[in-house]
Structures are given as structure tokens and as C-alpha cells.
Coordinates of C-alpha atoms and ligand atoms in Angstrom, one line a residue:
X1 CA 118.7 134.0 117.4
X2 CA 119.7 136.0 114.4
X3 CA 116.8 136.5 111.9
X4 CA 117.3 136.9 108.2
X5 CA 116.8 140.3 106.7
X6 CA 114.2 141.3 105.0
X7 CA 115.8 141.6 101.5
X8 CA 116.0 138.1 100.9
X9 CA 114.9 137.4 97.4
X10 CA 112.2 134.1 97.4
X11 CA 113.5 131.6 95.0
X12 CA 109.8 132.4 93.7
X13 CA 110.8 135.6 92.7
X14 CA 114.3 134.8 91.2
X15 CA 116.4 134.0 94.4
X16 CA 118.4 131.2 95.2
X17 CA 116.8 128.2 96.4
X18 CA 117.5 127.3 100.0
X19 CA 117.9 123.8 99.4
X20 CA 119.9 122.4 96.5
X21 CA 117.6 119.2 97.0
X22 CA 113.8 118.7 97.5
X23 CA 112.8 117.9 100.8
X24 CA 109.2 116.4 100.8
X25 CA 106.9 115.8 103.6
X26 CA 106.3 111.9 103.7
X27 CA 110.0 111.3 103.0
X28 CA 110.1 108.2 104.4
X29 CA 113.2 107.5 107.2
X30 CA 114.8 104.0 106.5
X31 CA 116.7 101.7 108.7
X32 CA 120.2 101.3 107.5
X33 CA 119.8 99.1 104.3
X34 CA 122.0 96.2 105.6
X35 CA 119.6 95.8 108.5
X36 CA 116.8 95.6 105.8
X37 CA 118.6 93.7 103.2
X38 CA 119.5 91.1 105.7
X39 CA 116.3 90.4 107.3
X40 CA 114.7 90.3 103.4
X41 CA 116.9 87.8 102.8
X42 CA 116.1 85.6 105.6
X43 CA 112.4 85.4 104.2
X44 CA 113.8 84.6 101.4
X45 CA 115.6 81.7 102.3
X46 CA 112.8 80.2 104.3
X47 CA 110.5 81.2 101.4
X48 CA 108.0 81.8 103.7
X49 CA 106.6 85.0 101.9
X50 CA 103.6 85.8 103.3
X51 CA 100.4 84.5 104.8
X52 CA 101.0 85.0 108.8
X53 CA 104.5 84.3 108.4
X54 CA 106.8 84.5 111.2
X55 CA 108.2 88.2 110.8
X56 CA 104.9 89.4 110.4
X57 CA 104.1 87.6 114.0
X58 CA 107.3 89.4 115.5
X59 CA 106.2 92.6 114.4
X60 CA 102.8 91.8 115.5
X61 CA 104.4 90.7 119.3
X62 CA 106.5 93.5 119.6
X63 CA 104.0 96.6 118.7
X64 CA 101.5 95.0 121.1
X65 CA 104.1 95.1 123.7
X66 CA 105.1 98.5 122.5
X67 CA 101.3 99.7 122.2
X68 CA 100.8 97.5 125.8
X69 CA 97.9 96.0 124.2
X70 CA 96.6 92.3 123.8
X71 CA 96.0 91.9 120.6
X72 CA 97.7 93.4 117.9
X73 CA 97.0 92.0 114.1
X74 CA 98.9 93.5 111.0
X75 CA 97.3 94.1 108.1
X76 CA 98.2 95.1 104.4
X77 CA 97.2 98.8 105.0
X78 CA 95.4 100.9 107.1
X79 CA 92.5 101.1 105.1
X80 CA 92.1 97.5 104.9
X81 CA 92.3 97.7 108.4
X82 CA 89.6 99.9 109.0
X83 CA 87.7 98.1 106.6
X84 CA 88.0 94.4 108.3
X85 CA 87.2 96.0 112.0
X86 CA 84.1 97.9 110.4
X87 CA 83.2 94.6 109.0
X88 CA 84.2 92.4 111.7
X89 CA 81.7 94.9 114.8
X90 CA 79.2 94.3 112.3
X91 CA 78.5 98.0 111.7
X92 CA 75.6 98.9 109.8
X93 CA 73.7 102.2 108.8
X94 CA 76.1 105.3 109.5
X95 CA 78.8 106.0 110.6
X96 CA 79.9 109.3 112.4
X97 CA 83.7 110.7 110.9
X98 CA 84.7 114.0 111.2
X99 CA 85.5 115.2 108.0
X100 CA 88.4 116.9 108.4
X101 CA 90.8 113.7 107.8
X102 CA 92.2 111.8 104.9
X103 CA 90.3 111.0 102.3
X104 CA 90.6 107.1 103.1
X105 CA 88.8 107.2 106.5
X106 CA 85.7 108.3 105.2
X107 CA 86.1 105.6 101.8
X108 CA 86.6 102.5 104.2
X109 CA 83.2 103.4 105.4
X110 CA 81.4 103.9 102.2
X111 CA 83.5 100.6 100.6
X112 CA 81.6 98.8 102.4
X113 CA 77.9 100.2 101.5
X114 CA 78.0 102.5 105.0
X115 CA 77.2 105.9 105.1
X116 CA 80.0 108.0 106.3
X117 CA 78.0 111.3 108.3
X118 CA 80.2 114.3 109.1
X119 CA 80.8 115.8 111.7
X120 CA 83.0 118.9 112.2
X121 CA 86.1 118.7 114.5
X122 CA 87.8 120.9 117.4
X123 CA 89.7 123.7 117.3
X124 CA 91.9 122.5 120.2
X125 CA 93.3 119.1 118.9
X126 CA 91.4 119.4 115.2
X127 CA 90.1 115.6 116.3
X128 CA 86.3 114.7 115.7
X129 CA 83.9 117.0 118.1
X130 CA 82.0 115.0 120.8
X131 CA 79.4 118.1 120.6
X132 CA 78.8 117.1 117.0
X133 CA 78.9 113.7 117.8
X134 CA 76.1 114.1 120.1
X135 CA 74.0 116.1 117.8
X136 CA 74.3 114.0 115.2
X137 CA 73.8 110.4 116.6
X138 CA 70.3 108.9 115.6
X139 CA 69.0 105.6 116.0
X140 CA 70.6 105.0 112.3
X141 CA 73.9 105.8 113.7
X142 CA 75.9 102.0 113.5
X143 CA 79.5 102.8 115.1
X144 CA 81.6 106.3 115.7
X145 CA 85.3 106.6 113.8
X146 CA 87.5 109.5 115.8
X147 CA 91.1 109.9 114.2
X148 CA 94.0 111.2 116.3
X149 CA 95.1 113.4 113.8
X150 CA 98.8 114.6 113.6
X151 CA 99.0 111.7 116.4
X152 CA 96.9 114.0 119.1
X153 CA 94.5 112.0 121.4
X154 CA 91.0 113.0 119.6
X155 CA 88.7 113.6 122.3
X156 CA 88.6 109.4 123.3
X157 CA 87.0 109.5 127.2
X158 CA 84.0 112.3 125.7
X159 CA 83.7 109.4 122.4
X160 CA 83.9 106.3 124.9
X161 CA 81.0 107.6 126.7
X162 CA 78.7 108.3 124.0
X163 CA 80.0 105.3 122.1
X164 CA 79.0 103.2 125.7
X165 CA 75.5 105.4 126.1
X166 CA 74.5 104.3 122.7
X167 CA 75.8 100.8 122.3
X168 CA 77.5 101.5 119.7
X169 CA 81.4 100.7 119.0
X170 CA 84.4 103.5 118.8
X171 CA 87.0 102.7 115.8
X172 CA 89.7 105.2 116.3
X173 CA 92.1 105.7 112.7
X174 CA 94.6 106.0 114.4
X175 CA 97.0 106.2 111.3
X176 CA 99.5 108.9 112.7
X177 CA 99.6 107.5 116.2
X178 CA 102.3 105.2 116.7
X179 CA 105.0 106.9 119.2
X180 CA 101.6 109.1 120.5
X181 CA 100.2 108.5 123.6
X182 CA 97.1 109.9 126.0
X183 CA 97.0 109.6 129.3
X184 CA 100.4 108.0 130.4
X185 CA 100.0 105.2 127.9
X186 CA 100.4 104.6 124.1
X187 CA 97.0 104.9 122.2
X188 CA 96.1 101.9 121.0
X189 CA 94.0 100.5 123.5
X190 CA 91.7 102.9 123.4
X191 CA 87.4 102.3 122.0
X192 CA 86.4 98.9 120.8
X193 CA 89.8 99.1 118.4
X194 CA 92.4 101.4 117.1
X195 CA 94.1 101.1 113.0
X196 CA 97.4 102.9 112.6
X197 CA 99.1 102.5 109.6
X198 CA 102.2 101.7 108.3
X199 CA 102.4 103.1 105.1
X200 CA 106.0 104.3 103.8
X201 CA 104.7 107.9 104.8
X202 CA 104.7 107.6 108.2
X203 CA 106.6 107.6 111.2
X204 CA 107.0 103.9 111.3
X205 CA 106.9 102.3 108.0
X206 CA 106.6 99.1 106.7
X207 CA 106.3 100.2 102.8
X208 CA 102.5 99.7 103.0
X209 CA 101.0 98.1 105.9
X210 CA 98.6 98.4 108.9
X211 CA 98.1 97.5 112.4
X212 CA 94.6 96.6 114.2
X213 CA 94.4 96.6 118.0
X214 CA 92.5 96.3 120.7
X215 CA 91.6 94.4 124.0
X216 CA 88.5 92.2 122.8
X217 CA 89.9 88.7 122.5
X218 CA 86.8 87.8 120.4
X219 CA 87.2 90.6 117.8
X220 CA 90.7 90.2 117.8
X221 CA 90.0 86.3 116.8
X222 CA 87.3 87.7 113.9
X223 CA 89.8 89.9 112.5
X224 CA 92.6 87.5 112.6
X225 CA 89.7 85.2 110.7
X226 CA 88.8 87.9 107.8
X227 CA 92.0 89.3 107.2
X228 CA 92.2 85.7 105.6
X229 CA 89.4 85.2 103.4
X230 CA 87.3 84.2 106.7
X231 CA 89.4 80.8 106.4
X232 CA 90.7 79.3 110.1
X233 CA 92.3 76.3 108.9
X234 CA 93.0 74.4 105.4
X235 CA 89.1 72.2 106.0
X236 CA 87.3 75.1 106.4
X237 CA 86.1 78.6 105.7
X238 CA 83.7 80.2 108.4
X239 CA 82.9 83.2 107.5
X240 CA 83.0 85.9 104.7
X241 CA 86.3 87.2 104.8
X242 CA 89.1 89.7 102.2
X243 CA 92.5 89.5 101.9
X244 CA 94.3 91.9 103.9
X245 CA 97.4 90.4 105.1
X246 CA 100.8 91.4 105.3
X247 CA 103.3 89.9 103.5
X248 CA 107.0 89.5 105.0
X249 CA 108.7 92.0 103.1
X250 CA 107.0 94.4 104.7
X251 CA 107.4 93.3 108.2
X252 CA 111.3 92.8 107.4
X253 CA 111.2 96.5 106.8
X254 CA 108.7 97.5 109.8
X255 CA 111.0 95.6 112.1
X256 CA 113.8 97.0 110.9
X257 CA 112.0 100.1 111.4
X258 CA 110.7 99.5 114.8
X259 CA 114.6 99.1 115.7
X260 CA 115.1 102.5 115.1
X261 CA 111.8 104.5 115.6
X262 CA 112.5 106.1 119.3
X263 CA 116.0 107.3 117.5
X264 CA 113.6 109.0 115.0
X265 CA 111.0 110.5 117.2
X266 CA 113.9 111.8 119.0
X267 CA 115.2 113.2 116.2
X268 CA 111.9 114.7 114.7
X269 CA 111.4 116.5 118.3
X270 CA 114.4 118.1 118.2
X271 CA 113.3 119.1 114.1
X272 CA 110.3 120.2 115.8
X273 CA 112.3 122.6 118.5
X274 CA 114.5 124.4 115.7
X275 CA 110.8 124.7 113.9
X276 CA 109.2 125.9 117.1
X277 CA 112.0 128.1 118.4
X278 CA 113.1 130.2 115.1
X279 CA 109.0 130.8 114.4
X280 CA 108.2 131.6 118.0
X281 CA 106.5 135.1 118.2
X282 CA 106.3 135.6 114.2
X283 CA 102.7 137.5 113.5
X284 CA 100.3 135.5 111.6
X285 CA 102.1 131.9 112.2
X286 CA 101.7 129.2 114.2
X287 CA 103.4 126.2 114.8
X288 CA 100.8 123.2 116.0
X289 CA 102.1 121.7 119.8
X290 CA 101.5 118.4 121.0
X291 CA 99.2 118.0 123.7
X292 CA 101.2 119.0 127.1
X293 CA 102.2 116.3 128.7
X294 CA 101.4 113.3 126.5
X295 CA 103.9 111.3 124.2
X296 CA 104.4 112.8 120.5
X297 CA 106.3 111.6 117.8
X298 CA 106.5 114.7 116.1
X299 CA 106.1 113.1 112.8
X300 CA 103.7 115.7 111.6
X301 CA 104.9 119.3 112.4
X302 CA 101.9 121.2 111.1
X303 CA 101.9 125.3 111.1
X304 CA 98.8 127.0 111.2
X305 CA 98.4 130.7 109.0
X306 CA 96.1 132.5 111.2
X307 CA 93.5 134.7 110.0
X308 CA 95.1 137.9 108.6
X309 CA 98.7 136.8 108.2
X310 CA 99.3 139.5 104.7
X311 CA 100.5 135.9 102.8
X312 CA 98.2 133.2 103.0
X313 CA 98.5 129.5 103.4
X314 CA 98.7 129.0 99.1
X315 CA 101.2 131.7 98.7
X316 CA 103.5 129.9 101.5
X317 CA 103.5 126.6 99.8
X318 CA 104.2 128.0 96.7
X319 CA 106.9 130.4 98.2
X320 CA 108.1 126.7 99.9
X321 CA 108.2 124.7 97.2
X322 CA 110.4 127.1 94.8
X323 CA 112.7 126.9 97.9
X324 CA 112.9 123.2 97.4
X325 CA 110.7 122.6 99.7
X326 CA 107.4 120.3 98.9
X327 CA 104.8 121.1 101.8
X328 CA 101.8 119.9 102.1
X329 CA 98.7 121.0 102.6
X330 CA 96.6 117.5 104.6
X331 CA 93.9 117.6 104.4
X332 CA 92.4 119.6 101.3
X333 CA 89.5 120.1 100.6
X334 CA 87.5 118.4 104.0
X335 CA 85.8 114.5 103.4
X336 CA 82.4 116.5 102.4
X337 CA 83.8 118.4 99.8
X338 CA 85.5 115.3 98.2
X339 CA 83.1 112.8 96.0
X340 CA 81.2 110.9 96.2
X341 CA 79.9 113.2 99.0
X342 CA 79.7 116.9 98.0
X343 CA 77.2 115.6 95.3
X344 CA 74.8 113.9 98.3
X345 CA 70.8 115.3 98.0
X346 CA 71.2 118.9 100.0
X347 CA 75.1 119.1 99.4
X348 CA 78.1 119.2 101.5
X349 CA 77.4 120.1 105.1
X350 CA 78.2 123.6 107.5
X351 CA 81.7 122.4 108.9
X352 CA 83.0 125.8 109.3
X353 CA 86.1 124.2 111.7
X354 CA 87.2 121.7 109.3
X355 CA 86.4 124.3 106.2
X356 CA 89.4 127.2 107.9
X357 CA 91.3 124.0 108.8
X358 CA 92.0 123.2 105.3
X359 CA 92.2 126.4 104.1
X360 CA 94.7 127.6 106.5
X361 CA 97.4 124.5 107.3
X362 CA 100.4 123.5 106.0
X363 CA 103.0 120.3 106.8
X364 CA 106.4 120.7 107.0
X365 CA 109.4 117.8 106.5
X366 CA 110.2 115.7 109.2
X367 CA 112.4 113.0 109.0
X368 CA 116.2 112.1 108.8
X369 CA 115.9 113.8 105.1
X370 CA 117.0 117.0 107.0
X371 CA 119.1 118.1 110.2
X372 CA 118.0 120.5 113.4
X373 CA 119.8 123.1 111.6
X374 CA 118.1 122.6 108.6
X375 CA 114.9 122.9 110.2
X376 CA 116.1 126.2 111.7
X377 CA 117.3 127.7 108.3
X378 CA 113.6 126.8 106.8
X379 CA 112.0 128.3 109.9
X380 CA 114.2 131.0 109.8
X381 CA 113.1 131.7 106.3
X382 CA 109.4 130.9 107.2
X383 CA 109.5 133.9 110.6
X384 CA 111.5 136.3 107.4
X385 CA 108.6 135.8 105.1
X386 CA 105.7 136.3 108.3
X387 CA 107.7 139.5 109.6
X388 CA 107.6 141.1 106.2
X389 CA 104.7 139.2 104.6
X390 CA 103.1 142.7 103.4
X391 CA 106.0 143.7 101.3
X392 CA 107.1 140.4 100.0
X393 CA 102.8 139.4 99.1
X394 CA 103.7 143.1 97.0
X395 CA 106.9 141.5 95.6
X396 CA 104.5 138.5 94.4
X397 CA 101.7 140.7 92.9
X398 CA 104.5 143.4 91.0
X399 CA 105.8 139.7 89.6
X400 CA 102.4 138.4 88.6
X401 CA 103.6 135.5 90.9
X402 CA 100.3 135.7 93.5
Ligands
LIG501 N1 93.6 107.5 108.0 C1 94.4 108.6 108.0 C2 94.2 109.7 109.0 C3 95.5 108.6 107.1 O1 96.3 109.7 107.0 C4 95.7 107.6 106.2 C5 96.7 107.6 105.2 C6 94.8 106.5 106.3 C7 93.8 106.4 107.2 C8 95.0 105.3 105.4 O2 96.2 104.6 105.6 P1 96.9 103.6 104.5 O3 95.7 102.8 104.0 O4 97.6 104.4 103.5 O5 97.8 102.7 105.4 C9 99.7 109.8 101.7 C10 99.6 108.3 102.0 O6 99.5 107.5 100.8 C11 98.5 108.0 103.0 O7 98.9 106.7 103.5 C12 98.5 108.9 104.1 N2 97.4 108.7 105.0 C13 98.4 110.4 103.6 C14 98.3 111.4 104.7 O8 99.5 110.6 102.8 P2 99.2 111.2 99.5 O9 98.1 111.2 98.5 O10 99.5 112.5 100.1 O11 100.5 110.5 99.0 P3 101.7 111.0 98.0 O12 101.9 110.0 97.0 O13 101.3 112.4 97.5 O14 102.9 111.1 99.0 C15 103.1 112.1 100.0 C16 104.5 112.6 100.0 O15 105.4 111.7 100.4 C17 105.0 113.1 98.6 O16 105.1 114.5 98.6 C18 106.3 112.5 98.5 C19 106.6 111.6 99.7 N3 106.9 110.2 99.4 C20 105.8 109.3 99.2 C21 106.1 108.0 99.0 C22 105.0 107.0 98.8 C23 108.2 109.8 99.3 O17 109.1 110.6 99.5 N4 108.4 108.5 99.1 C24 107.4 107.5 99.0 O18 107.7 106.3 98.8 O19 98.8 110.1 100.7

């Protein structure tokens, strides 16, 4: 493959752009609108809005046959979601997160008057560290919340065990993790439950929305019951319960989603082989692989900037973004270092893993915002700027640009 020379003036530095639009990260991919429009407009006409209504119990059918799992309940969001199973296992005390992870995995914890603890996470699939886990865990230790980030399997048979040793349940976030799989199967069956979410972000989207799974038939049933004000039927209310249901729009558009989703994971892996291929052997990059073997959906395509690359991870995304291209840099700073944590007695913890993690990653767009070639052409411009990083970080500093 032919790589740009080296002479190529950054859009930072007064070059032309290489997109004439902005692609973003999080660009959400939309069935055709007809689909959509159509099946909004057959809530409509029911005006049956919301409150278990009967697209929400399709979508709810077919992801548990998708995720081969018993029970699958939607929810409004993710967060909710985490919330209500938290809630539902009756967790109390603390709760071991690793704390490299969005911002809203470690808040569903503390909503709820837990105490999120923090645990660094692994180099090889950046999920939450059994090691940690292990040295951490105390009798005050209520439940364990791995996240499969990027979609990678966090370490679940290592968590499992510890989660089964203590008697304590395993909530996997498993927000980016629909199309993923571990083990020959989808997650989603895996600890006591999994959350993914819906949100018009990700991979599947249902605008904002969540799904809770998992094989307990009793849970499932106190979920089902607090993700509606605790209320089972119209004489009775039976336990304390929130509002976290979805409403219909929002499954019209999941559905419509759902139609097309394999079409999109297909199309973000071959995004992810133009990525892959133009940055292959570039000093100082590193694109992020999916575990061998195990179904991806390529949604994220993260690139690591390995210690020593002459730009850093800052520089990139700035480089990117006068390129018309809006990276993003999940998940900065770690859970400790966001409040209300880094202001706990004694002060954020030693998580030197999750610490380089957010210093040093970047996302790049996935999506049907932009072609395989596309996705070459950025890479392309990616493997110019790591083959000549030295002279183009002297460019930036002669600019003032750094
Ligand atoms: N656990 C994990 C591991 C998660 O990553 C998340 C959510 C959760 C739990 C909680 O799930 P939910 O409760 O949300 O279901 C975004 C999302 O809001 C958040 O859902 C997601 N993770 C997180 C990774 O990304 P921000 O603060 O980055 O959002 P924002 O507004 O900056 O949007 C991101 C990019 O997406 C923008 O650059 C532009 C693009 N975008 C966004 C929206 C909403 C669009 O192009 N169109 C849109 O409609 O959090």
C-alpha cells in the first residue's frame, strides 16, 4: 500500500482538511428512515406509548434470542439499568469497579448510597483485574461490577469464581457488548446479570435505552417489578420501585436497528481492516484487536500511542480534529480522578494501568458515517504522522501549535 509522503501539511498547521465534513465518534448509524417512520407510526396509531408496550416486548424477545438468554428486560438507559439490578441483588456496602470506565458505572453505584472501590484493570483486555479484585475484597465488599470494555470479555470465569467464593453477585456493564461474544456465545448470560446499553452512541441504538439480562427467573421477575415503581398490577404496589422503562419510540427505533445491526458490524470490521491494515507496522501506534477468536462488533476501534511515539496522544487528537475528524479520548481522566471520588479521605488511589490507559488512547469513527476507504485515507494519514512524528511534533512547536 502506498503511504503518503511526508510533506503533508496537517490541517493544524494550515493544510487542507482531509474531510470536508466532521466525522465524530458516537455517530450514530440509523436504519433507513422509512423503516423507522413506519414503525413510529404504528405506536402511534395504537397510542400505546409506553409502559411495557408491545414493541418494547418484541425488542425485549428478540435480543434474548439474539443474546440466547432467558430473560431479557429493556430499560430507559443503561444506567438505570445498573441501578435497578444493584437495587434489585440487594447490594449493600461496596462495590468493586475498575476505574478505568465511563464515568456512569461507578455513579450508578454511588446513586444509590454504595461505595464504588477501585480497582485497576489489565493490560491485555483493559477489563477489571481479578488480582485487584482479590486484594481488595473485604467482608464490606456487597457485589463485583466488571465492564467489557470496547465489547472485550473482562476477565468473567476469574470474576465468577471470586464472585461464587465470596457469595457475592457479578453485574457486568456490559454497555459496548452487544454483537461481542466470549466463549462461543454472545455475553449476556454471563455473572448474576449483564446491562448493555442502547444509547444513540452505540452500536445498537435505541436513542436512549438499556437492556438487563440474565438467567435468574426470580431477579428477572424483581426487575421487571422495579423498573415500574415496584407496581405488579393496578391493586397493588409490592415493593419500592423507580421508573425506568422504555417507552415505544425507542423500541421502534432499536428494532429497526436490530434489523440491520449484523450489516453494521460487518461493515465496522471491514472499517476496522482498512484501520488495521494502513497502520500495521507504524512505530509508536497501535491499533486495539478483538480478542482472537471471539465475536466483535468493532464498534469501538481504539488505537493505543505507546510510550515514546515523538507525538503524543493530545497532539493526535488535536492534529485529528483540525482534519475534521472529532476523536475521542474514553475514558479521561479514570473514575478516581473524577468527583466525588478524587476528594475521598487519602485521595485517589495507585491505578498506574488505568492512569497510562487514559493518558495514552484514543477512538476512532466507526459507523456508516464513513467508507473502508475512508477509513484507509485517515489511517493512512495517522501511519504519515507516526513515521515522521519527530519532524511534524517540530512543525507544531516552530507554530506554537503544541
Ligand atoms: N457503562 C459504560 C461502560 C458506558 O460507556 C456507558 C455509556 C454507560 C455505562 C451508561 O450507558 P447509558 O446510561 O448512557 O445507556 C457518551 C454516551 O452518552 C454514553 O452513553 C456512553 N457510555 C459514553 C461512552 O459516550 P459522552 O459524554 O461522550 O457523550 P457526547 O454527548 O459527548 O457524545 C459522544 C459523541 O457522539 C460526540 O462526539 C458526538 C456524537 N453524537 C452523540 C449523540 C448523542 C452524535 O453524533 N449524535 C448524537 O445523537 O457520553
Amino acid at each position: 500500500m502506498a503511504t503518503e509522503p511526508a510533506d503533508l501539511t496537517p490541517a493544524l498547521l494550515g493544510g487542507v482538511p482531509l474531510f470536508d465534513r466532521t466525522l465524530y465518534v458516537g455517530r450514530p448509524s440509523m436504519a433507513p428512515e422509512a423503516e423507522v417512520h413506519a414503525r413510529i407510526q404504528s405506536a402511534l396509531d395504537r397510542r400505546w406509548l409506553t409502559n411495557d408496550g408491545p414493541l418494547v416486548q418484541e425488542l425485549e424477545h428478540r435480543c434474548a434470542e439474539r443474546l440466547q438468554v432467558p430473560h431479557c428486560i429493556a430499560v430507559a438507559n443503561a444506567t438505570l439499568g445498573l441501578e435497578v439490578a444493584l437495587r434489585a441483588l440487594g447490594v449493600q456496602g461496596e462495590v468493586l469497579l475498575p476505574a478505568f470506565t465511563f464515568i456512569g458505572t461507578a455513579h450508578a453505584a454511588q446513586w444509590l448510597g454504595l461505595t464504588p472501590v477501585f480497582c485497576d484493570v489489565r493490560d491485555a483486555d483493559h477489563g477489571l483485574d481479578p488480582a485487584e479484585v482479590a486484594r481488595r475484597i473485604t467482608p464490606a465488599t456487597g457485589a463485583i461490577l466488571g465492564v467489557h470494555l470496547w465489547g472485550r470479555a473482562c476477565a468473567v470465569e476469574a470474576l465468577e469464581d471470586i464472585a461464587r467464593r465470596h457469595g457475592i453477585p457479578l453485574i457486568l456493564d456490559a454497555a459496548h457488548a452487544m454483537g461481542c461474544g466470549h466463549a462461543g456465545r454472545p455475553l449476556g448470560s454471563r455473572g448474576t446479570v449483564e446491562v448493555f446499553s442502547l444509547h444513540a452512541t452505540k452500536g445498537l441504538n435505541s436513542l436512549e435505552g438499556g437492556l438487563v439480562t440474565t438467567t435468574d427467573e426470580a431477579l428477572a421477575q424483581r426487575i421487571r417489578l422495579m423498573r415500574n415503581f415496584g407496581i405488579p398490577d393496578e391493586d397493588q404496589v409490592s415493593c419500592v420501585g423507580t421508573n425506568a422503562k422504555m417507552n415505544e419510540f425507542s423500541a421502534a427505533v432499536g428494532l429497526c436497528n436490530l434489523d440491520h445491526f449484523d450489516d453494521l458490524c460487518a461493515h465496522n470490521h471491514r472499517l476496522y481492516e482498512a484501520y488495521a491494515t494502513a497502520l500495521a507496522g507504524v512505530p509508536g501506534l497501535r491499533l486495539v484487536a478483538p480478542a482472537p477468536g471471539e465475536a466483535f462488533s468493532h464498534h469501538y476501534i481504539v488505537l493505543e500511542v505507546l510510550p515514546g511515539a515523538a507525538l503524543d496522544r493530545d497532539q493526535l487528537v488535536r492534529l485529528l480534529r483540525a482534519e475534521n475528524v472529532y476523536a475521542r479520548r474514553y475514558f479521561r481522566p479514570g473514575c478516581h480522578r473524577g468527583e466525588p471520588y478524587r476528594s475521598r479521605p487519602g485521595g485517589p488511589p495507585s491505578l498506574p494501568v488505568t492512569d497510562r490507559l487514559s493518558q495514552t488512547l484514543l477512538q476512532l469513527p466507526s459507523g456508516r458515517q464513513l467508507s473502508p476507504d475512508e477509513a484507509q485515507r485517515l489511517g493512512q494519514r495517522l501511519a504519515n504522522w507516526g513515521r515522521h512524528g519527530a519532524e511534524v511534533a517540530a512543525r507544531l512547536r516552530e507554530a506554537g501549535a503544541t
